[in-house]
Each structure stands twice: as structure tokens, then as C-alpha cells.
Short mmCIF file of C-alpha atoms and ligand atoms in Angstrom, two decimals:
data_model
loop_
_atom_site.label_atom_id
_atom_site.label_comp_id
_atom_site.label_asym_id
_atom_site.label_seq_id
_atom_site.Cartn_x
_atom_site.Cartn_y
_atom_site.Cartn_z
CA MET A 453 12.05 21.39 -14.69
CA ALA A 454 9.22 23.89 -14.79
CA GLU A 455 8.37 25.96 -11.77
CA VAL A 456 6.22 24.25 -9.16
CA PRO A 457 2.70 25.58 -9.67
CA VAL A 458 0.96 27.04 -6.63
CA SER A 459 -2.35 25.28 -6.07
CA ARG A 460 -4.79 28.18 -6.07
CA GLY A 461 -6.74 28.29 -2.84
CA PHE A 462 -4.88 25.39 -1.20
CA LYS A 463 -4.25 25.84 2.52
CA SER A 464 -2.58 23.48 4.91
CA LYS A 465 -4.81 21.80 7.50
CA ARG A 466 -2.25 19.41 8.88
CA GLN A 467 0.62 21.78 9.63
CA THR A 468 1.53 21.59 13.32
CA SER A 469 4.20 22.65 15.74
CA GLU A 470 5.74 19.23 15.13
CA GLN A 471 6.35 20.11 11.48
CA GLY A 472 10.13 19.87 12.01
CA ARG A 473 9.71 16.20 12.91
CA LEU A 474 7.96 15.42 9.64
CA PRO A 475 10.15 14.35 6.71
CA PRO A 476 9.31 15.99 3.35
CA GLY A 477 5.95 14.96 1.87
CA GLN A 478 4.76 13.30 5.10
CA TYR A 479 1.75 14.22 7.22
CA ARG A 480 0.99 13.34 10.80
CA THR A 481 -1.53 10.67 11.69
CA THR A 482 -2.69 9.60 15.11
CA ASP A 483 -4.05 6.24 13.90
CA PHE A 484 -1.87 3.29 13.16
CA PRO A 485 -2.64 2.49 9.53
CA ILE A 486 -1.85 -0.95 8.13
CA LEU A 487 -0.07 -1.69 4.91
CA SER A 488 0.90 -5.10 3.61
CA ALA A 489 0.99 -6.76 0.23
CA GLY A 490 -1.27 -9.69 1.12
CA PRO A 491 -3.34 -11.25 3.87
CA THR A 492 -2.25 -11.24 7.51
CA PRO A 493 -0.82 -14.66 8.40
CA ASP A 494 -1.87 -16.55 11.51
CA ILE A 495 1.38 -17.39 13.30
CA ARG A 496 1.50 -19.31 16.57
CA VAL A 497 4.49 -18.59 18.76
CA ALA A 498 4.83 -22.31 19.46
CA ASP A 499 5.68 -22.78 15.76
CA TRP A 500 7.72 -19.59 15.48
CA LYS A 501 11.45 -19.59 14.97
CA LEU A 502 13.83 -16.87 13.97
CA ALA A 503 16.87 -17.88 11.93
CA LEU A 504 20.09 -16.00 11.24
CA GLN A 505 21.92 -17.08 8.09
CA LEU A 506 25.30 -16.42 6.56
CA GLY A 507 26.27 -17.65 3.10
CA GLY A 508 23.50 -20.22 3.03
CA SER A 509 24.31 -21.77 6.37
CA LEU A 510 22.57 -21.29 9.65
CA VAL A 511 24.40 -19.23 12.25
CA ARG A 512 21.76 -19.59 14.91
CA ALA A 513 18.03 -20.08 15.34
CA TRP A 514 15.89 -19.03 18.28
CA THR A 515 12.61 -20.49 19.42
CA TRP A 516 10.07 -18.05 20.80
CA ASP A 517 11.05 -18.79 24.39
CA GLU A 518 14.74 -18.44 23.63
CA PHE A 519 14.08 -15.19 21.83
CA GLU A 520 11.97 -13.81 24.64
CA ALA A 521 14.80 -14.58 27.08
CA LEU A 522 17.22 -12.23 25.26
CA PRO A 523 17.89 -8.76 26.71
CA GLN A 524 14.97 -6.43 26.07
CA THR A 525 15.28 -2.93 24.67
CA THR A 526 12.66 -0.18 24.55
CA LEU A 527 12.69 2.33 21.72
CA ASN A 528 10.69 5.58 21.61
CA THR A 529 10.62 6.76 18.06
CA ASP A 530 8.73 8.30 15.14
CA ILE A 531 7.78 6.07 12.20
CA HIS A 532 7.33 7.10 8.57
CA CYS A 533 5.36 5.18 5.93
CA VAL A 534 6.02 5.70 2.24
CA THR A 535 2.26 6.11 1.76
CA LYS A 536 2.79 9.52 3.44
CA TRP A 537 1.78 9.08 7.06
CA THR A 538 4.10 9.67 9.98
CA LYS A 539 3.28 8.59 13.50
CA LEU A 540 5.13 10.42 16.25
CA ASP A 541 6.23 9.05 19.63
CA THR A 542 5.63 5.34 19.25
CA THR A 543 6.98 2.91 21.85
CA TRP A 544 8.37 -0.46 20.89
CA GLN A 545 9.98 -3.25 22.83
CA GLY A 546 12.04 -6.15 21.60
CA VAL A 547 15.58 -7.35 21.01
CA SER A 548 18.09 -4.94 19.49
CA PHE A 549 19.98 -6.11 16.44
CA ASP A 550 23.18 -5.67 18.46
CA ASP A 551 21.95 -8.06 21.15
CA LEU A 552 20.82 -10.53 18.50
CA LEU A 553 24.32 -10.62 17.00
CA LYS A 554 25.82 -11.12 20.47
CA SER A 555 23.47 -13.97 21.18
CA ALA A 556 24.52 -15.57 17.87
CA GLY A 557 28.18 -15.31 18.94
CA LEU A 558 29.04 -12.73 16.31
CA GLU A 559 31.35 -10.00 17.55
CA LYS A 560 30.74 -7.88 14.52
CA PRO A 561 28.51 -8.19 11.49
CA PRO A 562 30.15 -10.55 8.97
CA GLN A 563 28.73 -8.85 5.86
CA ALA A 564 27.46 -5.39 4.98
CA PHE A 565 23.80 -6.10 4.12
CA VAL A 566 20.95 -8.31 5.26
CA MET A 567 17.83 -9.59 3.62
CA ALA A 568 14.86 -9.95 5.96
CA HIS A 569 12.57 -12.85 5.02
CA CYS A 570 9.01 -13.05 6.29
CA ASP A 571 5.97 -15.27 6.43
CA GLY A 572 4.01 -14.83 3.24
CA GLY A 573 7.17 -14.44 1.17
CA TYR A 574 7.86 -10.74 1.82
CA THR A 575 11.49 -9.69 1.79
CA THR A 576 13.34 -6.44 2.27
CA SER A 577 17.02 -5.54 2.25
CA VAL A 578 18.74 -3.27 4.74
CA PRO A 579 22.36 -2.16 5.09
CA VAL A 580 23.86 -3.47 8.36
CA GLU A 581 24.93 0.13 9.08
CA ASP A 582 21.24 0.95 9.54
CA LEU A 583 20.71 -1.88 12.01
CA ILE A 584 23.60 -1.64 14.47
CA ALA A 585 24.44 0.76 17.32
CA GLY A 586 20.93 0.70 18.70
CA LYS A 587 19.31 1.83 15.47
CA ALA A 588 17.07 -1.22 14.94
CA MET A 589 15.42 -4.10 16.73
CA ILE A 590 13.22 -7.11 16.29
CA ALA A 591 10.09 -5.79 17.95
CA THR A 592 7.59 -7.95 19.79
CA ARG A 593 5.61 -5.32 21.69
CA PHE A 594 3.94 -2.06 20.76
CA ASP A 595 2.82 0.32 23.53
CA GLY A 596 3.60 -2.39 26.05
CA VAL A 597 1.36 -5.08 24.60
CA PRO A 598 2.21 -7.98 22.26
CA LEU A 599 2.32 -6.87 18.64
CA ALA A 600 -1.00 -7.54 16.88
CA PRO A 601 -0.80 -9.85 13.84
CA ALA A 602 -1.96 -7.06 11.49
CA HIS A 603 0.97 -4.97 12.66
CA GLY A 604 3.46 -7.76 12.13
CA GLY A 605 3.12 -9.86 15.27
CA PRO A 606 4.53 -11.90 16.79
CA ALA A 607 7.78 -10.24 15.66
CA ARG A 608 8.75 -7.64 13.11
CA LEU A 609 11.89 -5.84 12.15
CA LEU A 610 11.91 -2.21 13.30
CA VAL A 611 14.19 0.21 11.47
CA PRO A 612 12.42 3.43 12.36
CA HIS A 613 14.70 5.88 10.58
CA LEU A 614 13.92 4.29 7.19
CA TYR A 615 10.53 4.14 5.44
CA PHE A 616 8.38 1.61 7.21
CA TRP A 617 8.36 -1.03 4.47
CA LYS A 618 11.90 -1.80 5.69
CA SER A 619 10.41 -2.71 9.08
CA ALA A 620 9.31 -6.08 7.74
CA LYS A 621 6.31 -7.71 9.41
CA TRP A 622 6.21 -11.40 10.42
CA LEU A 623 9.99 -11.72 10.40
CA ARG A 624 11.31 -15.30 10.25
CA ARG A 625 14.82 -15.18 8.82
CA ILE A 626 17.66 -12.70 8.55
CA ARG A 627 20.23 -13.49 5.91
CA PHE A 628 23.58 -11.73 5.64
CA MET A 629 24.72 -10.83 2.16
CA PRO A 630 27.79 -9.06 0.82
CA GLU A 631 25.94 -6.60 -1.39
CA ALA A 632 22.61 -4.84 -1.58
CA GLU A 633 20.00 -6.95 -3.36
CA PRO A 634 16.48 -5.73 -3.95
CA GLY A 635 13.77 -7.24 -1.77
CA PHE A 636 10.06 -7.40 -2.54
CA ARG A 637 9.28 -3.71 -2.75
CA GLU A 638 12.73 -2.66 -3.90
CA ALA A 639 12.24 -4.92 -6.92
CA ARG A 640 8.90 -3.21 -7.59
CA GLY A 641 10.00 0.35 -8.04
CA TYR A 642 10.76 1.40 -4.47
CA HIS A 643 14.06 2.88 -3.41
CA ILE A 644 16.84 0.50 -2.37
CA HIS A 645 17.68 2.49 0.78
CA GLY A 646 14.48 4.36 1.71
CA ASP A 647 15.63 7.32 3.82
CA PRO A 648 12.53 9.48 4.50
CA TRP A 649 14.58 12.61 5.22
CA ARG A 650 16.00 12.43 1.72
CA GLU A 651 12.58 11.40 0.40
CA GLN A 652 13.95 8.22 -1.14
CA ARG A 653 10.54 6.80 -1.93
CA TYR A 654 10.98 5.33 -5.37
CA ASP A 655 13.78 3.93 -7.46
CA GLY A 656 15.91 6.85 -8.62
CA ASP A 657 14.81 9.36 -5.94
CA MET B 461 36.97 -4.17 -4.36
CA THR B 462 37.11 -4.91 -8.06
CA ALA B 463 36.52 -2.10 -10.46
CA THR B 464 33.15 -3.25 -11.69
CA GLU B 465 30.98 -0.94 -13.69
CA ALA B 466 28.40 0.71 -11.47
CA PRO B 467 24.87 -0.03 -12.71
CA PRO B 468 23.35 2.96 -14.48
CA ALA B 469 21.48 5.16 -12.01
CA PRO B 470 17.75 4.57 -12.43
CA ASN B 471 15.74 7.52 -13.58
CA LYS B 472 13.91 9.35 -10.87
CA ILE B 473 10.17 9.26 -11.29
CA ALA B 474 10.03 12.97 -11.94
CA TRP B 475 7.35 15.39 -10.83
CA GLN B 476 5.44 16.78 -13.76
CA VAL B 477 2.53 19.09 -14.26
CA ALA B 478 -0.68 17.75 -15.75
CA GLN B 479 -3.57 19.83 -16.90
CA VAL B 480 -7.06 19.10 -15.64
CA GLU B 481 -9.11 18.28 -18.75
CA ALA B 482 -12.38 17.40 -17.05
CA VAL B 483 -13.93 16.95 -13.62
CA VAL B 484 -16.70 14.34 -13.60
CA THR B 485 -19.17 14.02 -10.74
CA GLU B 486 -19.53 10.29 -10.06
CA THR B 487 -21.56 10.25 -6.83
CA SER B 488 -22.36 12.77 -4.11
CA ARG B 489 -18.96 12.12 -2.50
CA VAL B 490 -16.82 11.13 -5.46
CA LYS B 491 -15.44 12.86 -8.53
CA SER B 492 -13.13 11.75 -11.29
CA LEU B 493 -10.32 14.01 -12.43
CA VAL B 494 -9.31 13.56 -16.03
CA LEU B 495 -5.74 14.69 -16.56
CA GLN B 496 -3.56 15.39 -19.55
CA PRO B 497 0.01 14.62 -18.46
CA ALA B 498 2.86 16.54 -20.05
CA HIS B 499 4.40 13.21 -21.01
CA TRP B 500 3.35 9.71 -20.15
CA ALA B 501 5.02 6.41 -20.94
CA GLY B 502 1.99 4.39 -19.86
CA HIS B 503 1.10 2.47 -16.74
CA ARG B 504 -0.02 -0.96 -15.69
CA PRO B 505 -3.54 -1.36 -14.27
CA GLY B 506 -3.40 -1.20 -10.48
CA GLN B 507 -0.61 1.36 -10.25
CA HIS B 508 -1.03 4.75 -8.64
CA VAL B 509 0.36 8.26 -8.88
CA ASP B 510 1.37 10.70 -6.17
CA ILE B 511 -0.07 14.15 -6.41
CA ARG B 512 1.38 17.20 -4.71
CA LEU B 513 -0.32 20.45 -3.75
CA THR B 514 1.63 23.60 -2.93
CA ALA B 515 0.20 26.44 -0.84
CA ASP B 516 1.29 30.02 -1.47
CA ASP B 517 3.45 29.87 1.69
CA GLY B 518 5.36 26.93 0.19
CA TYR B 519 3.70 24.23 2.32
CA GLN B 520 3.24 21.02 0.33
CA ALA B 521 0.99 18.01 0.76
CA GLU B 522 1.38 14.74 -1.11
CA ARG B 523 -1.16 11.92 -1.44
CA SER B 524 -1.43 8.75 -3.50
CA TYR B 525 -4.30 8.13 -5.95
CA SER B 526 -4.85 5.02 -8.01
CA ILE B 527 -5.18 5.31 -11.75
CA ALA B 528 -8.70 4.41 -12.90
CA SER B 529 -8.13 4.63 -16.63
CA ALA B 530 -6.78 1.83 -18.82
CA PRO B 531 -3.23 2.03 -20.18
CA GLU B 532 -4.85 2.24 -23.62
CA ASP B 533 -6.55 5.55 -22.74
CA LYS B 534 -4.79 8.76 -23.72
CA LEU B 535 -5.86 10.69 -20.66
CA LEU B 536 -5.24 9.73 -17.07
CA THR B 537 -8.25 9.40 -14.77
CA LEU B 538 -8.11 9.55 -10.97
CA THR B 539 -11.20 8.99 -8.87
CA VAL B 540 -11.27 10.75 -5.53
CA GLU B 541 -13.63 10.34 -2.60
CA ARG B 542 -14.18 13.11 -0.07
CA VAL B 543 -12.66 12.53 3.36
CA ASP B 544 -14.66 15.14 5.25
CA ASP B 545 -11.96 16.70 7.39
CA GLY B 546 -9.25 15.85 4.90
CA GLU B 547 -6.54 18.18 3.70
CA VAL B 548 -6.22 17.12 0.07
CA SER B 549 -9.39 15.34 -1.09
CA PRO B 550 -11.82 18.23 -0.37
CA TYR B 551 -9.47 20.51 -2.28
CA LEU B 552 -9.45 18.19 -5.29
CA LEU B 553 -13.24 17.93 -5.23
CA ASP B 554 -14.19 21.53 -4.45
CA GLU B 555 -11.42 23.79 -5.69
CA LEU B 556 -9.78 22.18 -8.67
CA ARG B 557 -11.10 23.45 -12.03
CA VAL B 558 -10.76 22.44 -15.64
CA GLY B 559 -7.60 23.98 -17.02
CA ASP B 560 -5.80 24.03 -13.67
CA PRO B 561 -2.29 22.59 -13.41
CA LEU B 562 -1.86 19.63 -11.06
CA GLU B 563 1.53 18.36 -10.03
CA PHE B 564 1.99 14.60 -9.93
CA ARG B 565 4.42 11.78 -10.53
CA GLY B 566 4.13 8.13 -11.44
CA PRO B 567 3.28 5.48 -12.29
CA ILE B 568 4.15 3.87 -8.97
CA GLY B 569 3.86 0.33 -7.61
CA GLY B 570 4.51 -3.04 -9.17
CA HIS B 571 2.78 -5.57 -6.96
CA PHE B 572 -0.90 -4.71 -7.09
CA VAL B 573 -0.94 -4.96 -10.86
CA TRP B 574 -2.84 -6.99 -13.40
CA THR B 575 -2.20 -7.08 -17.14
CA ARG B 576 -3.80 -9.39 -19.69
CA GLY B 577 -0.60 -11.42 -19.93
CA LEU B 578 -1.29 -12.73 -16.41
CA GLY B 579 -4.55 -14.28 -17.69
CA GLY B 580 -7.40 -15.29 -15.44
CA PRO B 581 -9.66 -16.00 -13.81
CA ILE B 582 -9.53 -12.85 -11.72
CA CYS B 583 -11.61 -12.02 -8.66
CA LEU B 584 -11.66 -8.29 -8.03
CA ILE B 585 -13.06 -7.23 -4.68
CA ALA B 586 -13.69 -3.55 -3.97
CA GLY B 587 -14.73 -1.65 -0.87
CA GLY B 588 -15.93 1.88 -1.67
CA THR B 589 -13.41 3.87 -3.73
CA GLY B 590 -11.18 0.78 -3.66
CA ILE B 591 -12.89 0.22 -7.02
CA THR B 592 -10.47 2.69 -8.65
CA PRO B 593 -7.45 0.47 -9.45
CA LEU B 594 -9.77 -2.47 -10.17
CA MET B 595 -11.55 -0.31 -12.73
CA ALA B 596 -8.26 0.19 -14.54
CA MET B 597 -7.92 -3.61 -14.65
CA LEU B 598 -11.47 -4.07 -15.97
CA ARG B 599 -11.04 -1.34 -18.58
CA HIS B 600 -7.79 -2.94 -19.72
CA ARG B 601 -9.50 -6.34 -19.84
CA GLU B 602 -12.29 -4.80 -21.95
CA ARG B 603 -9.72 -3.83 -24.55
CA SER B 604 -8.13 -7.28 -24.55
CA PRO B 605 -9.05 -10.22 -26.77
CA GLY B 606 -12.09 -11.77 -25.11
CA GLY B 607 -12.67 -14.50 -22.70
CA ILE B 608 -10.67 -13.69 -19.56
CA PRO B 609 -13.10 -14.72 -16.82
CA ALA B 610 -13.53 -11.98 -14.24
CA LEU B 611 -15.65 -11.35 -11.19
CA LEU B 612 -16.18 -8.00 -9.52
CA LEU B 613 -17.54 -8.05 -5.99
CA TYR B 614 -18.20 -4.45 -5.08
CA SER B 615 -19.21 -3.35 -1.61
CA ALA B 616 -20.79 0.10 -1.37
CA ARG B 617 -23.02 1.87 1.13
CA SER B 618 -25.92 2.16 -1.28
CA LEU B 619 -26.61 1.90 -4.99
CA ALA B 620 -26.18 5.68 -5.22
CA ASP B 621 -22.64 5.28 -3.86
CA VAL B 622 -21.58 2.85 -6.59
CA VAL B 623 -18.97 4.59 -8.74
CA TYR B 624 -18.94 3.81 -12.50
CA ARG B 625 -22.27 2.02 -12.16
CA GLU B 626 -23.49 2.58 -15.72
CA GLU B 627 -20.24 1.40 -17.20
CA LEU B 628 -20.12 -1.68 -14.98
CA ASP B 629 -23.76 -2.61 -15.62
CA ALA B 630 -23.28 -2.19 -19.37
CA THR B 631 -20.21 -4.43 -19.35
CA ALA B 632 -22.05 -7.05 -17.31
CA ARG B 633 -24.94 -7.05 -19.78
CA ARG B 634 -22.83 -7.55 -22.85
CA ASP B 635 -19.96 -9.70 -21.55
CA ASN B 636 -20.73 -13.25 -20.46
CA ASP B 637 -17.27 -13.76 -19.01
CA PHE B 638 -17.75 -10.90 -16.55
CA ARG B 639 -19.79 -11.33 -13.40
CA LEU B 640 -20.82 -8.31 -11.33
CA ILE B 641 -22.08 -8.57 -7.75
CA TYR B 642 -22.94 -5.58 -5.58
CA ALA B 643 -23.04 -5.84 -1.80
CA LEU B 644 -24.97 -2.88 -0.38
CA THR B 645 -24.06 -2.34 3.25
CA ARG B 646 -26.35 0.45 4.49
CA GLN B 647 -29.28 1.04 2.20
CA GLN B 648 -30.91 -1.14 -0.44
CA PRO B 649 -33.64 -0.34 -2.98
CA ASP B 650 -37.08 -1.81 -2.10
CA HIS B 651 -36.99 -4.55 -4.69
CA TRP B 652 -33.28 -5.35 -4.10
CA THR B 653 -32.57 -9.04 -4.63
CA GLY B 654 -28.79 -8.70 -4.41
CA HIS B 655 -26.62 -8.97 -1.33
CA ARG B 656 -27.45 -6.93 1.77
CA GLY B 657 -24.74 -6.08 4.26
CA ARG B 658 -21.04 -6.62 4.24
CA ILE B 659 -19.23 -9.15 2.10
CA ASP B 660 -19.24 -12.39 4.07
CA LYS B 661 -17.83 -15.87 3.74
CA THR B 662 -20.94 -17.30 2.05
CA LEU B 663 -20.98 -14.58 -0.59
CA LEU B 664 -17.31 -15.20 -1.34
CA ALA B 665 -17.75 -18.98 -1.44
CA ASP B 666 -20.80 -18.66 -3.72
CA HIS B 667 -19.30 -16.31 -6.28
CA CYS B 668 -15.51 -16.58 -6.39
CA PHE B 669 -13.99 -18.94 -8.92
CA PRO B 670 -13.21 -22.14 -7.00
CA PRO B 671 -9.68 -22.80 -5.67
CA ALA B 672 -9.24 -25.53 -8.29
CA GLN B 673 -9.26 -22.83 -11.00
CA ASN B 674 -6.45 -20.91 -9.24
CA PRO B 675 -8.09 -17.50 -9.37
CA MET B 676 -6.02 -14.40 -8.73
CA PHE B 677 -7.44 -12.01 -6.17
CA TYR B 678 -7.12 -8.24 -6.09
CA ILE B 679 -8.67 -6.64 -3.02
CA CYS B 680 -8.75 -2.90 -2.52
CA GLY B 681 -10.46 -0.59 -0.08
CA PRO B 682 -10.25 0.73 3.46
CA THR B 683 -7.86 -1.16 5.70
CA ALA B 684 -10.49 -2.98 7.77
CA PHE B 685 -12.31 -4.12 4.63
CA VAL B 686 -9.15 -5.54 3.07
CA GLU B 687 -8.12 -7.27 6.30
CA ASN B 688 -11.52 -8.85 6.67
CA VAL B 689 -11.97 -10.07 3.08
CA SER B 690 -8.44 -11.40 2.74
CA SER B 691 -8.65 -13.41 5.96
CA LEU B 692 -12.02 -14.86 4.88
CA LEU B 693 -10.42 -15.98 1.62
CA VAL B 694 -7.56 -17.64 3.48
CA ASP B 695 -10.17 -19.41 5.65
CA LEU B 696 -11.83 -20.61 2.44
CA ASP B 697 -8.54 -22.27 1.45
CA PHE B 698 -7.51 -19.92 -1.31
CA ASN B 699 -3.76 -19.70 -1.67
CA PRO B 700 -2.52 -16.65 0.29
CA LEU B 701 0.09 -16.02 -2.39
CA SER B 702 -2.68 -15.51 -4.96
CA ILE B 703 -4.20 -12.68 -2.92
CA LYS B 704 -2.95 -9.17 -3.62
CA THR B 705 -4.13 -6.31 -1.50
CA GLU B 706 -4.05 -2.52 -1.55
CA ARG B 707 -5.16 -0.51 1.48
CA PHE B 708 -6.33 3.06 1.00
CA GLY B 709 -6.69 4.27 4.51
CA PRO B 710 -7.87 3.81 8.03
CA SER B 711 -11.65 3.80 7.70
CA GLY B 712 -14.63 4.27 5.40
CA GLY B 713 -17.05 2.07 3.32
C1 FAD C 1453 -1.73 3.43 -2.83
C2 FAD C 1453 -2.90 4.31 -2.48
C3 FAD C 1453 -3.87 4.57 -3.43
C4 FAD C 1453 -4.96 5.39 -3.13
N1 FAD C 1453 -5.93 5.59 -4.08
C5 FAD C 1453 -6.99 6.37 -3.79
C6 FAD C 1453 -8.03 6.58 -4.79
O1 FAD C 1453 -7.97 6.06 -5.90
N2 FAD C 1453 -9.09 7.36 -4.43
C7 FAD C 1453 -9.19 7.96 -3.20
O2 FAD C 1453 -10.18 8.67 -2.95
N3 FAD C 1453 -8.23 7.76 -2.25
C8 FAD C 1453 -7.14 7.00 -2.53
N4 FAD C 1453 -6.16 6.82 -1.56
C9 FAD C 1453 -6.25 7.57 -0.28
C10 FAD C 1453 -5.64 8.96 -0.47
O3 FAD C 1453 -4.25 8.84 -0.68
C11 FAD C 1453 -5.82 9.88 0.75
O4 FAD C 1453 -5.40 9.21 1.91
C12 FAD C 1453 -7.24 10.33 0.94
O5 FAD C 1453 -7.70 11.04 -0.21
C13 FAD C 1453 -7.38 11.24 2.18
O6 FAD C 1453 -6.54 12.36 2.05
P1 FAD C 1453 -6.93 13.77 2.69
O7 FAD C 1453 -5.74 14.66 2.55
O8 FAD C 1453 -8.22 14.26 2.14
O9 FAD C 1453 -7.19 13.43 4.21
P2 FAD C 1453 -6.12 13.59 5.39
O10 FAD C 1453 -5.91 15.02 5.66
O11 FAD C 1453 -4.94 12.79 5.04
O12 FAD C 1453 -6.86 12.87 6.56
C14 FAD C 1453 -8.02 13.38 7.18
C15 FAD C 1453 -8.54 12.42 8.20
O13 FAD C 1453 -9.10 11.28 7.55
C16 FAD C 1453 -8.40 10.11 7.86
N5 FAD C 1453 -8.18 9.44 6.58
C17 FAD C 1453 -7.07 9.50 5.82
N6 FAD C 1453 -7.21 8.76 4.71
C18 FAD C 1453 -8.45 8.23 4.74
C19 FAD C 1453 -9.19 7.39 3.88
N7 FAD C 1453 -8.66 6.89 2.72
N8 FAD C 1453 -10.44 7.06 4.25
C20 FAD C 1453 -10.97 7.54 5.38
N9 FAD C 1453 -10.32 8.32 6.26
C21 FAD C 1453 -9.07 8.67 5.94
C22 FAD C 1453 -7.12 10.54 8.49
O14 FAD C 1453 -6.67 9.61 9.45
C23 FAD C 1453 -7.51 11.87 9.12
O15 FAD C 1453 -8.10 11.68 10.38
C24 FAD C 1453 -5.07 5.98 -1.85
C25 FAD C 1453 -4.08 5.72 -0.89
C26 FAD C 1453 -3.01 4.90 -1.19
C27 FAD C 1453 -1.97 4.66 -0.14
#
């Protein structure tokens, strides 16, 4: 590959002391941009249920009240969107994936991958490795207040160490699967794993 | 585990260096960059590229820009609006010259895409520079056998802020299957008989192809614009699954 050309006269405006916390190709934003593939659904918690599936059968489902009664975890973390923004020091609250498994009576994850299914038909696949040991949660609050619908409320997956499309909004169903299958974005040219520190943006990165 | 053949590793969308062939002033805040890629296997209308700038100290900045040209065009056109305190867009508008190299990779994205095979009718709804990927769709449609019904609802601050206006007006004059509606949010000419203000529910209900015709929607623009228009369409009983959206950024038009 040819040498990377220097862009004559280009100077950084966004470089900060936090540069070490920014994965390659990312810049820092202080807003909370929104990215989704379609309209924001209107979900009432009275109608909301979260289901956990294994091999086509239901392991457990939680109503909103049941879900809210599970142990709560708070996570302070940076988030990284594939569209290049990174937001530092965000605070989320919800139910850790570990606690969800416990509540479903599963001592350990039965299969190595999950597909997250959402309202509006969005799906994304995540290795179980990236969900356990406190790494991920089903988030219901951002900065202490209930998650706004545009940001995935009432409940979204939060896998902060992967690109944010893995943190599926409007989560309704988590399905275990033995192997990695592409979800919505992964089937449309995005990377199957999506590690921002290895800049796994697109298929083949 | 069984010894199954691993699937072939997909090819990385490689960085390449394009040459800037032309810089076209579109409006006071917008320019188009016409690029000659080193190699290009084509794109689908709606897709974008990532561009990457490198400072002499090695610092790099990447941003996404939609492709405005049709797949049938030889050269690749990006259309960039100035974000005043931005890092990359002012550079592209003020510093980049014809003949300069520009690093990029693509095409990227497979959801916000329309090709003639998907048919119509299509309702394209743009806020500001959100017109860019929709323009690629319209230019592709122009080169397709006739008769795919299309509507473009284009919200801009003023007539002077409408990008590609001559081209759009010319298409609207000659093509009966294409309907063009401008919504001017801040400033309208004295004799303006078109829509004043933001796109609202009535405007959508009056001009979009009715739900019975199963139109496909492509909405692109600043986040708030896309959120607003897509929820109005859901209120109007259009099928949410027929609405595709692309959000450019936090604010603007
Ligand atoms: C898929 C995709 C396609 C895109 N296509 C286009 C395109 O065709 N044409 C185009 O002009 N832009 C497009 N954008 C936006 C573009 O990627 C950049 O975000 C934009 O040019 C601003 O970059 P910057 O470096 O100048 O500003 P930054 O340095 O990133 O930001 C400067 C300030 O402006 C704010 N800001 C960032 N982005 C925007 C924005 N879009 N509008 C208003 N304020 C903003 C930031 O929060 C910050 O406060 C696209 C974005 C995406 C994700």
C-alpha cells in the first residue's frame, strides 16, 4: 500500500489530554448523538417483556416489574460509535448480563454467542465472552434518569467495549446460539465483532 | 469441533488515495468534491465513504461522507457542508485543492440504499446536506428506464441554501414521474408559493404517496430532523419497516 499522504495544512482541533482514551479514528463528542436504522418506536413498559431463548425455546421472560426488581448495577464507561464519535465518562444503570443469567437459573452460559432482537426488527450478535464478568448489561437508565426512547428506552443492551451498534436499542429478546451469525449491521458490511481498539469497523477490518 | 473449512476471510475495505479532480461551489456553505479513485468497483446509491486526514505530526481524523454521484458516473462526488468549528469540514472546503491526494475507503453501508431493482414509489426526504445520498438515488433513477415514481421533499433554510437546485429543477420540469417540493424554513422569496417552515404532518400527508401504494421512505439529515419526520410518518400510519433513515449529526438545518 502506498504511503499515507500528509494532508497539507491539516491541523488537529480535537486532540485533547484524553487522547489515550480514544480508539483509533475516533473523536470526542460531548453531545449524545443518535443513530438508528429507522424510526424510534413507542414502547410502553406495561407491554414490555424481555425474553431469553435457547434453541428455540423460552428459558425465561421478565415483565417490566420483574425486570426492575432484579439487582441493579451501575457502570461508568466510555462509549464508541462506528460513525467516529466517542463519549467519555457516561453513567448507566441496569441489570448486568451475569445477574440476568442468574435470574434465569443458568449457572453458566449454555452457548457461546447471543443474538439480540429488538423492536423494529433490529438484531445484533455478540459473543457471550463480551457479555459476562461485568462487561455488559441491559441498561434502563442513563445519568440516573430513565433511558429516553431515542436512546433505546425503555431498555437497551450495553456492551461498551464494542462499537455502539452492538449495544442494541429497544431490546426485547436475547437468543443463545452456538456460533456467530451476522445480525442486521453485520450482514450489511459491518464487522462481526466490532472492537474499536482494533478498529474493526467493517467486514474484513 | 469438526474440521469444517473456515469461510474465506472477507477483504478489508482498504484505504486508498483519490485525486481531487474538481471542487465545485454549491452554496455559500457547501462544496462538492469530485474525486478520481485509484480503483473503484462501484457503489450503491445511499452508501458513504470514510475519509481520513493526516497531519504532519501523524494525527489522523476520520469522517464519513455520503456519495452524491450515481454508480454510473466515473468520478466520485462528495458534498460537504461547513460545520463552523469543525475539524474536518472546514479543511475540505478551504484547504483542499484540485490535484491534491485525499485518503478514503468505501463504499460503506448496506441498509440506507436504493437501487432501481427495488422499484418504487420512493419518497426521499432531505434536511439540509442530507440531500447528498438521496441525490445519488435520484441520479441513478435518472439513468434507469423511466417511470419509477419518486418524490423529493427537501427542507432547506432558504432557496440559496438548496444544493443541486438547477439539476433538481431541470429534472422536475422534464420528468412527470418526479415530484419536487421545497420546504424553506428561515427565509422565503417574496412571491414564494411553496411551503414555509419545517416539514409538518400536513405537508407529508399531502405529498407522500399514500400508504396503499407501499412507498419506500429514505430520510436523511440532522438527527433531530430525521427523528421528527420519521415519527410523523409513523403517526400517519406508514409502515415503520418501510422507513429507512440516515443521521448525519447532532444539529443543523
Ligand atoms: C453516514 C454519514 C454520512 C455523512 N454524510 C455527510 C455528507 O454527505 N455531507 C456532510 O457535509 N456531512 C456528512 N456527514 C457528517 C460528517 O461526517 C461530519 O460529521 C461533519 O462534516 C462534521 O465534521 P467536522 O470534523 O467538520 O466537525 P467536528 O470537528 O466533528 O465537530 C465540530 C462540532 O460540530 C458538531 N457537529 C458534528 N457533526 C455535525 C453535523 N453533521 N452538523 C452539525 N454539527 C455537527 C460537533 O458536535 C462539534 O461540536 C455524514 C455523517 C455520517 C455518519
